[in-house]
Amino acid sequence: MKVKTILVSQPEPKVENSPYFDLQEKQRVKIDFRPFIHVEGVSAKEIRLQKVDLSNYTAIILTSRNAVDHFFRVADEMRFKVPDTMKYFCQSEAVAFYLQKYVVYRKRKIYVGKRNFSDLAPLIKKYKDECFLLPTTDKVKPEVPETLNNLSIEWKQATFYKTVISDLSDLANVYYDVLVFFSPSGIESLFHNFPDFQQKDTRIAVFGNTTIEAVKNKGLRVDIAAPTPETPSMTMALEKYIQTVNKK
């Protein structure tokens, strides 16, 4: 069956040169964007209940842009002036670059991993005398606390924001040829909103092994998977699939 419509379970890209827009124009398909999950901040009061005093920490571990936003939001709510001496350990260059939204980059002590959390471990280990805070979501990959515990450092994890299932009830009678997922939470949202969902002719595109596993655990079929050596991005995987099925 040909592909004419695609629903991507993420917010619409804000950049004009997104590869999704190129894909839409090149392959003449309609692509809609709708986040199946969203992030909600935890109040300063709730964070105090987690026994977090920001003044006790000399280093912050940041795993995402959400972590950056919500750390500084909470600091503001608590009227805590983040000292210039604070050290920032960022999981990736993208996170470190985003940090510039809140601090003058060249004047701060910022340490950057390559991409995976484990890449940060050697950097953190060099500063084992610091007191580390990990502001994070309520759903954390097991490798994160495992890595930190193995470093024998003083650290605390605190929930600064939560991943919440979005209301998709308005999509109940809307059909798409392809549904695109990037996390197990997206699959959880699908079945929370539509408990009786049956795949039938709907193609499911999935990014990442944990998401593939979540799809299969629900008894669904994975039709398009990324990343692969041939298609390292989701848009490339979608384009390859569309070129194949739309030829017929």
Short mmCIF file of C-alpha atoms in Angstrom, two decimals:
data_model
loop_
_atom_site.label_atom_id
_atom_site.label_comp_id
_atom_site.label_asym_id
_atom_site.label_seq_id
_atom_site.Cartn_x
_atom_site.Cartn_y
_atom_site.Cartn_z
CA MET A 1 0.00 0.00 0.00
CA LYS A 2 1.19 3.47 -0.90
CA VAL A 3 2.08 6.03 1.73
CA LYS A 4 0.21 9.33 1.53
CA THR A 5 -0.02 10.45 5.18
CA ILE A 6 2.45 10.30 8.09
CA LEU A 7 2.03 11.24 11.75
CA VAL A 8 5.24 12.00 13.64
CA SER A 9 4.83 11.72 17.41
CA GLN A 10 6.93 14.82 18.12
CA PRO A 11 6.41 18.59 17.99
CA GLU A 12 6.66 20.23 14.57
CA PRO A 13 10.26 21.31 13.82
CA LYS A 14 10.84 25.02 14.27
CA VAL A 15 13.54 25.23 11.62
CA GLU A 16 12.60 25.86 8.02
CA ASN A 17 15.18 23.45 6.61
CA SER A 18 13.96 20.38 8.52
CA PRO A 19 14.49 17.15 6.54
CA TYR A 20 10.82 16.32 7.23
CA PHE A 21 9.72 19.30 5.13
CA ASP A 22 12.10 18.23 2.36
CA LEU A 23 10.68 14.69 2.55
CA GLN A 24 7.12 16.00 2.35
CA GLU A 25 7.84 18.05 -0.75
CA LYS A 26 10.07 15.52 -2.49
CA GLN A 27 7.85 12.47 -1.96
CA ARG A 28 4.54 14.36 -2.11
CA VAL A 29 3.26 13.03 1.18
CA LYS A 30 1.41 14.82 3.99
CA ILE A 31 3.30 14.89 7.30
CA ASP A 32 1.61 15.98 10.52
CA PHE A 33 3.32 16.43 13.89
CA ARG A 34 1.77 15.73 17.26
CA PRO A 35 3.66 15.09 20.51
CA PHE A 36 2.31 11.91 22.12
CA ILE A 37 4.06 12.89 25.36
CA HIS A 38 5.04 16.22 26.86
CA VAL A 39 7.09 17.52 29.74
CA GLU A 40 5.69 19.26 32.81
CA GLY A 41 7.86 20.97 35.40
CA VAL A 42 7.87 19.94 39.04
CA SER A 43 7.26 22.80 41.49
CA ALA A 44 9.95 24.14 43.79
CA LYS A 45 7.84 22.94 46.74
CA GLU A 46 7.87 19.36 45.42
CA ILE A 47 11.64 19.54 44.92
CA ARG A 48 12.13 20.70 48.52
CA LEU A 49 10.14 17.63 49.58
CA GLN A 50 12.84 15.59 47.79
CA LYS A 51 15.27 17.17 50.28
CA VAL A 52 17.14 19.16 47.66
CA ASP A 53 18.99 22.32 48.70
CA LEU A 54 20.64 23.79 45.60
CA SER A 55 23.31 25.51 47.68
CA ASN A 56 24.71 22.09 48.66
CA TYR A 57 25.89 21.27 45.14
CA THR A 58 29.01 22.35 43.30
CA ALA A 59 28.36 20.53 40.02
CA ILE A 60 25.31 19.86 37.86
CA ILE A 61 24.95 16.88 35.50
CA LEU A 62 22.78 17.76 32.50
CA THR A 63 21.52 15.01 30.20
CA SER A 64 19.12 17.01 28.00
CA ARG A 65 17.87 20.46 27.10
CA ASN A 66 14.84 19.81 29.29
CA ALA A 67 17.19 19.26 32.22
CA VAL A 68 18.86 22.61 31.49
CA ASP A 69 15.53 24.48 31.27
CA HIS A 70 14.08 23.00 34.42
CA PHE A 71 17.22 23.35 36.53
CA PHE A 72 17.32 27.09 35.87
CA ARG A 73 13.53 27.40 36.21
CA VAL A 74 13.67 25.82 39.66
CA ALA A 75 16.70 27.91 40.66
CA ASP A 76 14.69 31.00 39.70
CA GLU A 77 11.60 29.81 41.62
CA MET A 78 13.76 29.16 44.68
CA ARG A 79 15.46 32.56 44.25
CA PHE A 80 18.77 30.75 44.16
CA LYS A 81 21.53 32.62 42.37
CA VAL A 82 23.62 29.97 40.60
CA PRO A 83 27.24 30.74 41.49
CA ASP A 84 29.81 31.44 38.79
CA THR A 85 31.90 28.62 40.26
CA MET A 86 29.27 25.98 39.41
CA LYS A 87 30.58 23.19 37.18
CA TYR A 88 28.37 21.80 34.41
CA PHE A 89 28.77 18.29 33.03
CA CYS A 90 26.81 18.00 29.76
CA GLN A 91 26.02 14.69 28.10
CA SER A 92 26.51 16.06 24.58
CA GLU A 93 27.63 19.10 22.63
CA ALA A 94 23.99 19.88 21.86
CA VAL A 95 23.20 20.13 25.59
CA ALA A 96 26.33 22.21 26.25
CA PHE A 97 25.46 24.56 23.37
CA TYR A 98 21.92 24.97 24.73
CA LEU A 99 23.37 25.89 28.14
CA GLN A 100 24.44 29.20 26.58
CA LYS A 101 20.81 30.26 26.86
CA TYR A 102 21.44 30.68 30.60
CA VAL A 103 25.18 31.20 31.18
CA VAL A 104 28.05 33.04 29.53
CA TYR A 105 29.77 30.02 28.04
CA ARG A 106 33.38 31.18 28.06
CA LYS A 107 33.20 32.22 31.72
CA ARG A 108 31.90 28.90 33.05
CA LYS A 109 33.41 25.51 33.78
CA ILE A 110 31.66 23.26 31.29
CA TYR A 111 32.63 19.66 30.55
CA VAL A 112 31.15 17.86 27.57
CA GLY A 113 30.66 14.17 26.79
CA LYS A 114 30.46 12.74 23.29
CA ARG A 115 26.90 11.43 23.14
CA ASN A 116 26.16 8.56 25.54
CA PHE A 117 25.99 9.07 29.30
CA SER A 118 28.85 6.62 29.85
CA ASP A 119 31.12 9.01 27.89
CA LEU A 120 30.74 11.51 30.75
CA ALA A 121 32.04 9.09 33.38
CA PRO A 122 35.80 9.79 32.91
CA LEU A 123 35.18 13.55 33.12
CA ILE A 124 33.09 13.25 36.28
CA LYS A 125 35.65 10.94 37.86
CA LYS A 126 38.33 13.62 37.50
CA TYR A 127 36.27 15.83 39.81
CA LYS A 128 35.22 13.22 42.37
CA ASP A 129 35.48 15.71 45.25
CA GLU A 130 32.57 17.76 43.89
CA CYS A 131 29.00 17.33 45.11
CA PHE A 132 26.88 16.47 42.05
CA LEU A 133 23.18 17.12 41.38
CA LEU A 134 21.37 15.27 38.58
CA PRO A 135 18.16 17.18 37.71
CA THR A 136 16.13 14.80 35.64
CA THR A 137 12.78 13.40 34.56
CA ASP A 138 10.78 10.81 36.46
CA LYS A 139 11.82 8.23 33.86
CA VAL A 140 15.57 7.72 33.85
CA LYS A 141 17.58 5.15 31.90
CA PRO A 142 19.03 2.58 34.36
CA GLU A 143 22.56 3.17 33.00
CA VAL A 144 22.58 6.70 34.46
CA PRO A 145 22.40 5.86 38.20
CA GLU A 146 24.46 2.70 37.61
CA THR A 147 27.28 4.73 36.03
CA LEU A 148 27.27 7.32 38.81
CA ASN A 149 27.17 4.73 41.59
CA ASN A 150 30.22 3.01 40.10
CA LEU A 151 32.21 6.26 40.28
CA SER A 152 32.08 6.44 44.10
CA ILE A 153 31.11 10.11 44.08
CA GLU A 154 28.69 12.17 46.16
CA TRP A 155 25.61 12.71 44.02
CA LYS A 156 21.85 13.06 44.20
CA GLN A 157 19.15 12.52 41.62
CA ALA A 158 16.08 14.74 41.81
CA THR A 159 12.96 14.88 39.66
CA PHE A 160 12.72 18.39 38.21
CA TYR A 161 10.22 17.52 35.45
CA LYS A 162 7.91 14.68 34.46
CA THR A 163 7.03 12.99 31.20
CA VAL A 164 3.25 13.15 30.82
CA ILE A 165 0.97 11.39 28.33
CA SER A 166 -0.75 13.84 25.97
CA ASP A 167 -4.49 13.80 25.28
CA LEU A 168 -4.95 12.48 21.73
CA SER A 169 -8.72 11.92 21.84
CA ASP A 170 -9.27 14.22 18.85
CA LEU A 171 -7.35 11.71 16.70
CA ALA A 172 -9.77 8.87 17.43
CA ASN A 173 -11.26 8.82 13.93
CA VAL A 174 -8.20 10.02 12.02
CA TYR A 175 -6.20 7.51 9.95
CA TYR A 176 -2.54 7.77 8.95
CA ASP A 177 -0.60 5.42 6.70
CA VAL A 178 2.51 5.67 8.93
CA LEU A 179 2.92 6.38 12.66
CA VAL A 180 6.44 7.42 13.73
CA PHE A 181 7.72 6.74 17.26
CA PHE A 182 10.95 7.70 19.05
CA SER A 183 10.49 6.33 22.57
CA PRO A 184 8.68 3.63 24.57
CA SER A 185 6.69 6.47 26.18
CA GLY A 186 5.18 7.23 22.78
CA ILE A 187 3.92 3.65 22.50
CA GLU A 188 2.59 3.86 26.06
CA SER A 189 0.69 7.02 25.10
CA LEU A 190 -0.79 5.35 22.01
CA PHE A 191 -2.34 2.57 24.07
CA HIS A 192 -3.33 4.88 26.93
CA ASN A 193 -5.32 6.99 24.48
CA PHE A 194 -6.50 4.09 22.31
CA PRO A 195 -6.57 0.86 24.38
CA ASP A 196 -8.17 -1.06 21.51
CA PHE A 197 -5.67 0.07 18.87
CA GLN A 198 -5.18 -2.48 16.10
CA GLN A 199 -2.42 -1.99 13.58
CA LYS A 200 -4.02 -3.54 10.50
CA ASP A 201 -2.59 -1.68 7.45
CA THR A 202 -0.97 1.11 9.48
CA ARG A 203 2.81 1.10 9.08
CA ILE A 204 4.86 1.76 12.21
CA ALA A 205 8.22 3.51 11.98
CA VAL A 206 10.48 3.26 15.01
CA PHE A 207 13.74 4.90 16.11
CA GLY A 208 16.01 3.06 18.54
CA ASN A 209 16.21 -0.45 19.95
CA THR A 210 14.27 0.25 23.15
CA THR A 211 11.38 1.65 21.12
CA ILE A 212 11.46 -1.34 18.76
CA GLU A 213 11.24 -3.62 21.80
CA ALA A 214 8.29 -1.63 23.19
CA VAL A 215 6.44 -1.96 19.86
CA LYS A 216 7.01 -5.72 19.71
CA ASN A 217 5.97 -6.15 23.35
CA LYS A 218 2.58 -4.72 22.38
CA GLY A 219 2.28 -7.28 19.61
CA LEU A 220 2.72 -4.70 16.88
CA ARG A 221 4.69 -4.96 13.67
CA VAL A 222 7.74 -2.78 12.97
CA ASP A 223 7.69 -1.80 9.29
CA ILE A 224 10.38 0.89 9.27
CA ALA A 225 13.35 0.93 11.65
CA ALA A 226 16.17 3.41 12.22
CA PRO A 227 18.99 4.00 12.72
CA THR A 228 20.73 1.51 10.45
CA PRO A 229 24.07 1.84 8.62
CA GLU A 230 22.12 2.52 5.42
CA THR A 231 19.53 4.87 6.97
CA PRO A 232 21.01 6.58 10.06
CA SER A 233 18.09 9.02 10.40
CA MET A 234 14.32 8.53 10.56
CA THR A 235 13.71 10.73 7.51
CA MET A 236 16.15 8.65 5.46
CA ALA A 237 14.41 5.43 6.57
CA LEU A 238 11.00 6.88 5.72
CA GLU A 239 12.19 8.07 2.31
CA LYS A 240 13.64 4.69 1.42
CA TYR A 241 10.40 2.93 2.41
CA ILE A 242 8.18 5.42 0.57
CA GLN A 243 10.27 5.18 -2.59
CA THR A 244 9.81 1.39 -2.53
CA VAL A 245 6.05 1.14 -1.79
CA ASN A 246 4.93 4.17 -3.81
CA LYS A 247 6.53 2.79 -6.99
CA LYS A 248 4.12 -0.10 -7.06
#
